[in-house]
Amino acid sequence: MQVYFDNASTTKIHPKVLEAMLPYLKENFGNASSIHSYGRKARVAIEDARELIADFIGAIPSEIYFTSGGTEAINFIINGIAKTNFTETEKNVLITSPIEHKAVLDTYKNLELSGFRTQFVEINNDGSFVAESFKNILTERASLVSIMHTNNEIGTINNIAQISPLLSENQFLFCDAVQAFGKTNIDVNQLKVDALSASGHKIYGPKGIGIAYVRSGTPLSPMQFGGSQERNRRGGTENIASIVGLAEAVKIAKVEMENNFRTVSELHKYFSEGIEYIYGNKIVINGSKNGSPYILSLTFNSEYFKNDIDTLLMTLDINGIAASQGSACTSGTIKPSHAILGVGKSVEDASGTIRLSFNPENNVTEIDYVLSVLEKIGKQNLRK
Ligand code: PLP
């Protein structure tokens, strides 16, 4: 049996998304910057997509920038806001949590080379931030706070709206919503954020397309030079077919989001109850009770199991099960996850932590099969 439980890493493309994209790879191939009819058709498609996506998150179209995905949106937002705000106010302290996606953490690290300083907010064991700890680090020099909406490794959902009342003038709030966009209601005004990132390939859209939302009036420098596209901030001919595909994925999400959430919540519950039935407290379900139902993070408690993450994931793969450690592996070697360590797990526990992530087409037969394989693996790895 083949089971794909790695949907937080990427989803397959929705047939309607592919169908919507094809004309823009074939007959509607124009460059949106051209003034002839081919170009105008492409321009209309881009601006329609922008309008639809803006409406979906409570923004206005001019606040949406198309990017090559979540990572680029994050780089653009953090660099763009931090550098411009520094020029205008000399604020150079960047705040984030230690369990953000590497796209945030590594962008911060890179900014440290030009004189910025990073301050980390404290994290509870369930992956949520400690609101009080903001008070100690939100000094006069603080420029930007980046906190993710839904943690990609353990599914914890943060109360983002709590943060903005703590900020003063010229302090900005960015939320990485890659794991939440299209899965739960995201409204930039309810979240009270100045900037937000989202990606297409987590919601049945194509890979290599995403958005940066940046509230108008927020300081923001260009990411890429060489053309006037995206209001002079991201030069380069637009990826029209993927933009159209992303808009189609959002259209589908608008209709299906609530039903999908319900279905996936039932799958999450079924899986969690199954694992508890088999293992009791020998396997820990990570995150909070009110986390995203799309993500289930499990730790084989190292008191009971000899953990080895490579063997664990490989054995699942041999049995036809696609799962992951947390975020997709980019280096070719699996190291204990910074996010799992960041929520207080030991290296031994982090080496026995896997993420299973669902889509609404998954079913209980698949879950029963995965549970039976996990039971076998557990027995093989029990400490004597
Ligand atoms: N942020 C989070 C929370 C993610 O889960 C991911 C991808 O897994 C990204 C950012 C990066 O998005 P992309 O793959 O579109 O670059």
mmCIF file of N, CA, C and O and ligand atoms in Angstrom, residues 8-9 68-72 74 101 103 148 150-152 176 178-179 199-202 209 327-328 355, ligand 1:
data_model
loop_
_atom_site.group_PDB
_atom_site.id
_atom_site.type_symbol
_atom_site.label_atom_id
_atom_site.label_comp_id
_atom_site.label_asym_id
_atom_site.label_seq_id
_atom_site.Cartn_x
_atom_site.Cartn_y
_atom_site.Cartn_z
ATOM 1 N N ALA A 8 2.236 18.439 4.357
ATOM 2 C CA ALA A 8 2.753 19.733 4.809
ATOM 3 C C ALA A 8 4.047 20.067 4.076
ATOM 4 O O ALA A 8 4.487 21.214 4.044
ATOM 5 N N SER A 9 4.629 19.038 3.476
ATOM 6 C CA SER A 9 5.834 19.254 2.684
ATOM 7 C C SER A 9 5.430 19.764 1.301
ATOM 8 O O SER A 9 5.926 20.788 0.820
ATOM 9 N N SER A 68 8.347 33.660 -5.810
ATOM 10 C CA SER A 68 8.578 32.280 -6.251
ATOM 11 C C SER A 68 8.251 31.275 -5.152
ATOM 12 O O SER A 68 8.647 30.119 -5.235
ATOM 13 N N GLY A 69 7.555 31.699 -4.112
ATOM 14 C CA GLY A 69 7.151 30.763 -3.062
ATOM 15 C C GLY A 69 7.262 31.395 -1.688
ATOM 16 O O GLY A 69 7.527 32.609 -1.562
ATOM 17 N N GLY A 70 7.068 30.551 -0.665
ATOM 18 C CA GLY A 70 7.101 31.040 0.702
ATOM 19 C C GLY A 70 8.476 31.582 1.080
ATOM 20 O O GLY A 70 8.596 32.660 1.673
ATOM 21 N N THR A 71 9.514 30.858 0.705
ATOM 22 C CA THR A 71 10.866 31.262 1.103
ATOM 23 C C THR A 71 11.206 32.642 0.548
ATOM 24 O O THR A 71 11.735 33.497 1.265
ATOM 25 N N GLU A 72 10.897 32.859 -0.718
ATOM 26 C CA GLU A 72 11.211 34.168 -1.301
ATOM 27 C C GLU A 72 10.371 35.271 -0.647
ATOM 28 O O GLU A 72 10.881 36.363 -0.366
ATOM 29 N N ILE A 74 9.312 35.371 2.344
ATOM 30 C CA ILE A 74 9.875 35.613 3.685
ATOM 31 C C ILE A 74 11.146 36.473 3.576
ATOM 32 O O ILE A 74 11.320 37.450 4.312
ATOM 33 N N HIS A 101 10.531 28.592 10.641
ATOM 34 C CA HIS A 101 11.106 27.933 9.467
ATOM 35 C C HIS A 101 12.485 28.541 9.217
ATOM 36 O O HIS A 101 12.731 29.711 9.512
ATOM 37 N N ALA A 103 13.731 29.583 6.630
ATOM 38 C CA ALA A 103 13.677 30.760 5.754
ATOM 39 C C ALA A 103 13.699 32.046 6.584
ATOM 40 O O ALA A 103 14.274 33.056 6.174
ATOM 41 N N MET A 148 5.473 32.704 13.219
ATOM 42 C CA MET A 148 4.662 31.931 12.281
ATOM 43 C C MET A 148 3.255 31.696 12.822
ATOM 44 O O MET A 148 3.044 31.660 14.033
ATOM 45 N N THR A 150 1.148 28.862 11.931
ATOM 46 C CA THR A 150 1.019 27.436 12.257
ATOM 47 C C THR A 150 2.392 26.802 12.092
ATOM 48 O O THR A 150 2.990 26.906 11.020
ATOM 49 N N ASN A 151 2.860 26.186 13.154
ATOM 50 C CA ASN A 151 4.201 25.600 13.058
ATOM 51 C C ASN A 151 4.209 24.411 12.097
ATOM 52 O O ASN A 151 3.365 23.521 12.195
ATOM 53 N N ASN A 152 5.170 24.412 11.194
ATOM 54 C CA ASN A 152 5.204 23.392 10.146
ATOM 55 C C ASN A 152 5.632 22.025 10.650
ATOM 56 O O ASN A 152 5.409 21.021 9.984
ATOM 57 N N ASP A 176 4.467 34.353 9.150
ATOM 58 C CA ASP A 176 4.654 33.325 8.123
ATOM 59 C C ASP A 176 3.437 32.388 8.217
ATOM 60 O O ASP A 176 3.307 31.613 9.160
ATOM 61 N N VAL A 178 2.487 30.138 5.852
ATOM 62 C CA VAL A 178 2.574 29.124 4.781
ATOM 63 C C VAL A 178 1.754 27.870 5.125
ATOM 64 O O VAL A 178 1.114 27.290 4.250
ATOM 65 N N GLN A 179 1.757 27.462 6.399
ATOM 66 C CA GLN A 179 1.026 26.225 6.744
ATOM 67 C C GLN A 179 -0.425 26.486 7.128
ATOM 68 O O GLN A 179 -1.131 25.544 7.515
ATOM 69 N N SER A 199 2.175 30.222 0.399
ATOM 70 C CA SER A 199 2.780 29.448 -0.686
ATOM 71 C C SER A 199 1.706 28.638 -1.397
ATOM 72 O O SER A 199 0.716 28.238 -0.782
ATOM 73 N N GLY A 200 1.935 28.368 -2.696
ATOM 74 C CA GLY A 200 0.928 27.656 -3.482
ATOM 75 C C GLY A 200 0.942 26.148 -3.315
ATOM 76 O O GLY A 200 -0.099 25.502 -3.316
ATOM 77 N N HIS A 201 2.141 25.575 -3.118
ATOM 78 C CA HIS A 201 2.233 24.117 -3.234
ATOM 79 C C HIS A 201 1.821 23.357 -1.989
ATOM 80 O O HIS A 201 1.914 22.132 -1.940
ATOM 81 N N LYS A 202 1.345 24.089 -0.966
ATOM 82 C CA LYS A 202 0.818 23.399 0.213
ATOM 83 C C LYS A 202 -0.686 23.216 0.075
ATOM 84 O O LYS A 202 -1.317 22.575 0.895
ATOM 85 N N ILE A 209 5.499 29.150 -6.489
ATOM 86 C CA ILE A 209 4.700 30.385 -6.520
ATOM 87 C C ILE A 209 4.186 30.660 -5.097
ATOM 88 O O ILE A 209 3.835 29.734 -4.368
ATOM 89 N N SER A 327 10.406 19.572 8.689
ATOM 90 C CA SER A 327 10.456 20.276 7.413
ATOM 91 C C SER A 327 11.142 19.356 6.399
ATOM 92 O O SER A 327 11.846 18.426 6.772
ATOM 93 N N ALA A 328 10.922 19.642 5.120
ATOM 94 C CA ALA A 328 11.554 18.822 4.090
ATOM 95 C C ALA A 328 13.061 18.931 4.243
ATOM 96 O O ALA A 328 13.593 19.977 4.585
ATOM 97 N N ARG A 355 6.784 13.571 11.513
ATOM 98 C CA ARG A 355 5.583 14.364 11.195
ATOM 99 C C ARG A 355 4.775 13.631 10.135
ATOM 100 O O ARG A 355 5.296 13.255 9.094
HETATM 101 N N1 PLP B 1 7.396 28.577 5.987
HETATM 102 C C1 PLP B 1 6.844 27.438 6.428
HETATM 103 C C2 PLP B 1 6.178 27.429 7.740
HETATM 104 C C3 PLP B 1 6.893 26.282 5.641
HETATM 105 O O1 PLP B 1 6.348 25.156 6.088
HETATM 106 C C4 PLP B 1 7.536 26.342 4.381
HETATM 107 C C5 PLP B 1 7.660 25.131 3.538
HETATM 108 O O2 PLP B 1 7.626 24.022 4.021
HETATM 109 C C6 PLP B 1 8.078 27.562 3.953
HETATM 110 C C7 PLP B 1 7.994 28.650 4.778
HETATM 111 C C8 PLP B 1 8.758 27.687 2.614
HETATM 112 O O3 PLP B 1 7.820 27.717 1.583
HETATM 113 P P1 PLP B 1 8.246 27.353 0.066
HETATM 114 O O4 PLP B 1 8.438 25.869 0.033
HETATM 115 O O5 PLP B 1 7.079 27.789 -0.764
HETATM 116 O O6 PLP B 1 9.478 28.112 -0.233
#
